[in-house]
Amino acid sequence: MHIKEHFTRKKIIDNLARYELFYQVALGSLLKSDSNKMSNDIEFQLALGSIYELLKDIQDFEDFDEIYETELSKQSAMDAVQNFVNENLEAVKNSEIKVEEIINDINDNKFFNQTMIDICNDNLQSQLQKWEHIITPQLALAIMQSLEELEKQQ
């Protein structure tokens, strides 16, 4: 598997759409009340970096195609937890919010329940359309060029 295969315009759109859905659903499950106001928007450069690192980590796995989406969901959820912790640091420090169990559930692939998966599946098409408008052919080319530069440095 070549990393560049996952950074064509079509794959960028698909990866970002799925990443954002997993991220938003994970963050939604963390925000138990309206008192926790956080943006559920992702920063696409950070998301692309996270996707890139995930691809680098699992690129040589024989079962890559079978595990990729699960690993993407886990990475998205972990990023959501990290941002949630950053926004609620005092509550985490005071043990008002316990994240260890959440992190364990993510790592053990027990975090996303069927309802959460259904929400992701139901909203995938609209997310794909959103990212189709954002990731223009020119932007996809710029992303690919940045990726090539990054790969040269490693």
PDB file of C-alpha atoms in Angstrom:
ATOM      1  CA  MET A   1       0.000   0.000   0.000  1.00  0.00           C
ATOM      2  CA  HIS A   2       1.325   3.392  -0.954  1.00  0.00           C
ATOM      3  CA  ILE A   3       0.381   6.384   1.168  1.00  0.00           C
ATOM      4  CA  LYS A   4      -0.086   8.490  -1.968  1.00  0.00           C
ATOM      5  CA  GLU A   5      -2.976   6.237  -3.026  1.00  0.00           C
ATOM      6  CA  HIS A   6      -4.918   7.587  -0.052  1.00  0.00           C
ATOM      7  CA  PHE A   7      -4.338  11.193  -0.992  1.00  0.00           C
ATOM      8  CA  THR A   8      -6.023  11.381  -4.356  1.00  0.00           C
ATOM      9  CA  ARG A   9      -8.832  13.943  -4.393  1.00  0.00           C
ATOM     10  CA  LYS A  10     -11.476  11.232  -4.099  1.00  0.00           C
ATOM     11  CA  LYS A  11      -9.709   9.527  -1.171  1.00  0.00           C
ATOM     12  CA  ILE A  12      -9.060  12.837   0.606  1.00  0.00           C
ATOM     13  CA  ILE A  13     -12.763  13.637   0.390  1.00  0.00           C
ATOM     14  CA  ASP A  14     -13.751  10.167   1.594  1.00  0.00           C
ATOM     15  CA  ASN A  15     -11.211  10.113   4.425  1.00  0.00           C
ATOM     16  CA  LEU A  16     -12.145  13.591   5.664  1.00  0.00           C
ATOM     17  CA  ALA A  17     -15.875  12.859   5.476  1.00  0.00           C
ATOM     18  CA  ARG A  18     -15.502   9.675   7.510  1.00  0.00           C
ATOM     19  CA  TYR A  19     -13.010  11.217   9.927  1.00  0.00           C
ATOM     20  CA  GLU A  20     -15.331  14.157  10.579  1.00  0.00           C
ATOM     21  CA  LEU A  21     -18.360  11.926  11.119  1.00  0.00           C
ATOM     22  CA  PHE A  22     -16.509   9.698  13.575  1.00  0.00           C
ATOM     23  CA  TYR A  23     -15.077  12.761  15.310  1.00  0.00           C
ATOM     24  CA  GLN A  24     -18.436  14.515  15.635  1.00  0.00           C
ATOM     25  CA  VAL A  25     -20.283  11.432  16.855  1.00  0.00           C
ATOM     26  CA  ALA A  26     -17.524  10.701  19.374  1.00  0.00           C
ATOM     27  CA  LEU A  27     -17.505  14.287  20.590  1.00  0.00           C
ATOM     28  CA  GLY A  28     -21.289  14.267  20.831  1.00  0.00           C
ATOM     29  CA  SER A  29     -21.152  11.258  23.110  1.00  0.00           C
ATOM     30  CA  LEU A  30     -18.646  13.066  25.338  1.00  0.00           C
ATOM     31  CA  LEU A  31     -20.748  16.195  25.628  1.00  0.00           C
ATOM     32  CA  LYS A  32     -23.406  14.937  28.021  1.00  0.00           C
ATOM     33  CA  SER A  33     -24.994  18.305  28.691  1.00  0.00           C
ATOM     34  CA  ASP A  34     -25.462  21.673  27.043  1.00  0.00           C
ATOM     35  CA  SER A  35     -23.142  23.184  29.657  1.00  0.00           C
ATOM     36  CA  ASN A  36     -20.219  21.814  27.633  1.00  0.00           C
ATOM     37  CA  LYS A  37     -20.013  24.077  24.602  1.00  0.00           C
ATOM     38  CA  MET A  38     -17.407  22.952  22.120  1.00  0.00           C
ATOM     39  CA  SER A  39     -17.128  23.307  18.409  1.00  0.00           C
ATOM     40  CA  ASN A  40     -17.616  20.019  16.614  1.00  0.00           C
ATOM     41  CA  ASP A  41     -15.828  21.306  13.533  1.00  0.00           C
ATOM     42  CA  ILE A  42     -12.569  19.675  12.601  1.00  0.00           C
ATOM     43  CA  GLU A  43      -9.506  21.501  11.360  1.00  0.00           C
ATOM     44  CA  PHE A  44      -8.922  19.733   8.088  1.00  0.00           C
ATOM     45  CA  GLN A  45      -5.131  20.168   8.181  1.00  0.00           C
ATOM     46  CA  LEU A  46      -4.992  18.492  11.586  1.00  0.00           C
ATOM     47  CA  ALA A  47      -7.372  15.796  10.361  1.00  0.00           C
ATOM     48  CA  LEU A  48      -5.201  15.154   7.303  1.00  0.00           C
ATOM     49  CA  GLY A  49      -2.144  14.933   9.540  1.00  0.00           C
ATOM     50  CA  SER A  50      -3.898  12.461  11.787  1.00  0.00           C
ATOM     51  CA  ILE A  51      -5.014  10.392   8.785  1.00  0.00           C
ATOM     52  CA  TYR A  52      -1.475  10.472   7.395  1.00  0.00           C
ATOM     53  CA  GLU A  53       0.016   9.253  10.689  1.00  0.00           C
ATOM     54  CA  LEU A  54      -2.578   6.481  10.890  1.00  0.00           C
ATOM     55  CA  LEU A  55      -1.770   5.375   7.349  1.00  0.00           C
ATOM     56  CA  LYS A  56       1.940   5.351   8.150  1.00  0.00           C
ATOM     57  CA  ASP A  57       1.295   3.221  11.237  1.00  0.00           C
ATOM     58  CA  ILE A  58      -0.765   0.548   9.502  1.00  0.00           C
ATOM     59  CA  GLN A  59       0.439   0.674   5.898  1.00  0.00           C
ATOM     60  CA  ASP A  60       2.312  -2.624   6.097  1.00  0.00           C
ATOM     61  CA  PHE A  61      -0.419  -4.614   7.812  1.00  0.00           C
ATOM     62  CA  GLU A  62      -1.621  -7.530   5.688  1.00  0.00           C
ATOM     63  CA  ASP A  63      -5.223  -6.848   6.664  1.00  0.00           C
ATOM     64  CA  PHE A  64      -5.003  -3.104   5.943  1.00  0.00           C
ATOM     65  CA  ASP A  65      -8.186  -2.985   3.842  1.00  0.00           C
ATOM     66  CA  GLU A  66     -10.177  -4.790   6.527  1.00  0.00           C
ATOM     67  CA  ILE A  67      -9.006  -2.680   9.465  1.00  0.00           C
ATOM     68  CA  TYR A  68      -8.613   0.786   7.959  1.00  0.00           C
ATOM     69  CA  GLU A  69     -12.085   2.148   8.659  1.00  0.00           C
ATOM     70  CA  THR A  70     -12.082   0.799  12.207  1.00  0.00           C
ATOM     71  CA  GLU A  71      -8.667   2.321  12.842  1.00  0.00           C
ATOM     72  CA  LEU A  72      -9.847   5.620  11.320  1.00  0.00           C
ATOM     73  CA  SER A  73     -12.844   5.635  13.667  1.00  0.00           C
ATOM     74  CA  LYS A  74     -10.571   4.977  16.635  1.00  0.00           C
ATOM     75  CA  GLN A  75      -8.167   7.746  15.618  1.00  0.00           C
ATOM     76  CA  SER A  76     -11.012  10.218  15.104  1.00  0.00           C
ATOM     77  CA  ALA A  77     -12.483   9.339  18.490  1.00  0.00           C
ATOM     78  CA  MET A  78      -9.089   9.695  20.184  1.00  0.00           C
ATOM     79  CA  ASP A  79      -8.668  13.125  18.598  1.00  0.00           C
ATOM     80  CA  ALA A  80     -12.144  14.091  19.837  1.00  0.00           C
ATOM     81  CA  VAL A  81     -11.260  12.912  23.351  1.00  0.00           C
ATOM     82  CA  GLN A  82      -8.000  14.881  23.252  1.00  0.00           C
ATOM     83  CA  ASN A  83      -9.810  18.073  22.242  1.00  0.00           C
ATOM     84  CA  PHE A  84     -12.514  17.413  24.835  1.00  0.00           C
ATOM     85  CA  VAL A  85      -9.882  16.964  27.556  1.00  0.00           C
ATOM     86  CA  ASN A  86      -8.126  20.142  26.465  1.00  0.00           C
ATOM     87  CA  GLU A  87     -11.404  22.067  26.770  1.00  0.00           C
ATOM     88  CA  ASN A  88     -12.290  20.485  30.131  1.00  0.00           C
ATOM     89  CA  LEU A  89      -8.869  20.148  31.710  1.00  0.00           C
ATOM     90  CA  GLU A  90      -9.880  21.260  35.205  1.00  0.00           C
ATOM     91  CA  ALA A  91     -12.790  18.827  35.337  1.00  0.00           C
ATOM     92  CA  VAL A  92     -10.493  16.023  34.185  1.00  0.00           C
ATOM     93  CA  LYS A  93      -7.819  16.980  36.745  1.00  0.00           C
ATOM     94  CA  ASN A  94     -10.446  17.043  39.506  1.00  0.00           C
ATOM     95  CA  SER A  95     -11.731  13.624  38.389  1.00  0.00           C
ATOM     96  CA  GLU A  96     -15.145  15.101  37.581  1.00  0.00           C
ATOM     97  CA  ILE A  97     -14.684  13.689  34.098  1.00  0.00           C
ATOM     98  CA  LYS A  98     -13.034  10.294  33.794  1.00  0.00           C
ATOM     99  CA  VAL A  99     -11.482   9.642  30.407  1.00  0.00           C
ATOM    100  CA  GLU A 100      -9.433   6.502  31.060  1.00  0.00           C
ATOM    101  CA  GLU A 101     -12.418   4.204  30.540  1.00  0.00           C
ATOM    102  CA  ILE A 102     -13.365   6.052  27.351  1.00  0.00           C
ATOM    103  CA  ILE A 103      -9.835   5.693  25.990  1.00  0.00           C
ATOM    104  CA  ASN A 104      -9.830   1.992  26.858  1.00  0.00           C
ATOM    105  CA  ASP A 105     -13.174   1.527  25.098  1.00  0.00           C
ATOM    106  CA  ILE A 106     -11.816   3.259  21.996  1.00  0.00           C
ATOM    107  CA  ASN A 107      -8.671   1.138  21.977  1.00  0.00           C
ATOM    108  CA  ASP A 108     -10.709  -2.041  22.511  1.00  0.00           C
ATOM    109  CA  ASN A 109     -13.103  -1.052  19.695  1.00  0.00           C
ATOM    110  CA  LYS A 110     -16.052  -0.875  22.108  1.00  0.00           C
ATOM    111  CA  PHE A 111     -16.679   2.870  21.958  1.00  0.00           C
ATOM    112  CA  PHE A 112     -18.928   3.166  18.902  1.00  0.00           C
ATOM    113  CA  ASN A 113     -22.264   1.475  19.508  1.00  0.00           C
ATOM    114  CA  GLN A 114     -24.705   0.563  16.745  1.00  0.00           C
ATOM    115  CA  THR A 115     -26.627   3.835  17.060  1.00  0.00           C
ATOM    116  CA  MET A 116     -23.438   5.830  16.638  1.00  0.00           C
ATOM    117  CA  ILE A 117     -22.454   3.745  13.601  1.00  0.00           C
ATOM    118  CA  ASP A 118     -25.929   4.228  12.112  1.00  0.00           C
ATOM    119  CA  ILE A 119     -25.622   8.003  12.553  1.00  0.00           C
ATOM    120  CA  CYS A 120     -22.301   7.936  10.713  1.00  0.00           C
ATOM    121  CA  ASN A 121     -23.724   5.821   7.895  1.00  0.00           C
ATOM    122  CA  ASP A 122     -26.877   7.948   7.606  1.00  0.00           C
ATOM    123  CA  ASN A 123     -24.866  11.159   7.279  1.00  0.00           C
ATOM    124  CA  LEU A 124     -22.001   9.970   5.098  1.00  0.00           C
ATOM    125  CA  GLN A 125     -23.483  11.176   1.804  1.00  0.00           C
ATOM    126  CA  SER A 126     -23.985  14.745   3.049  1.00  0.00           C
ATOM    127  CA  GLN A 127     -20.442  14.790   4.455  1.00  0.00           C
ATOM    128  CA  LEU A 128     -19.048  13.558   1.136  1.00  0.00           C
ATOM    129  CA  GLN A 129     -20.896  16.378  -0.639  1.00  0.00           C
ATOM    130  CA  LYS A 130     -19.577  18.939   1.847  1.00  0.00           C
ATOM    131  CA  TRP A 131     -15.969  17.857   1.351  1.00  0.00           C
ATOM    132  CA  GLU A 132     -16.470  17.586  -2.426  1.00  0.00           C
ATOM    133  CA  HIS A 133     -17.015  21.358  -2.415  1.00  0.00           C
ATOM    134  CA  ILE A 134     -14.109  22.088  -0.087  1.00  0.00           C
ATOM    135  CA  ILE A 135     -11.438  19.858  -1.650  1.00  0.00           C
ATOM    136  CA  THR A 136     -11.105  21.349  -5.100  1.00  0.00           C
ATOM    137  CA  PRO A 137      -8.818  19.753  -7.665  1.00  0.00           C
ATOM    138  CA  GLN A 138      -6.313  22.545  -6.988  1.00  0.00           C
ATOM    139  CA  LEU A 139      -6.396  21.960  -3.233  1.00  0.00           C
ATOM    140  CA  ALA A 140      -6.045  18.202  -3.732  1.00  0.00           C
ATOM    141  CA  LEU A 141      -2.978  18.848  -5.882  1.00  0.00           C
ATOM    142  CA  ALA A 142      -1.500  21.126  -3.217  1.00  0.00           C
ATOM    143  CA  ILE A 143      -2.134  18.444  -0.581  1.00  0.00           C
ATOM    144  CA  MET A 144      -0.440  15.834  -2.765  1.00  0.00           C
ATOM    145  CA  GLN A 145       2.554  18.118  -3.305  1.00  0.00           C
ATOM    146  CA  SER A 146       2.840  18.695   0.448  1.00  0.00           C
ATOM    147  CA  LEU A 147       2.646  14.949   1.005  1.00  0.00           C
ATOM    148  CA  GLU A 148       5.419  14.336  -1.531  1.00  0.00           C
ATOM    149  CA  GLU A 149       7.619  16.889   0.244  1.00  0.00           C
ATOM    150  CA  LEU A 150       6.892  15.271   3.585  1.00  0.00           C
ATOM    151  CA  GLU A 151       7.705  11.830   2.236  1.00  0.00           C
ATOM    152  CA  LYS A 152      11.034  13.094   0.821  1.00  0.00           C
ATOM    153  CA  GLN A 153      12.029  14.336   4.279  1.00  0.00           C
ATOM    154  CA  GLN A 154      11.524  10.925   5.866  1.00  0.00           C
TER     155      GLN A 154
END
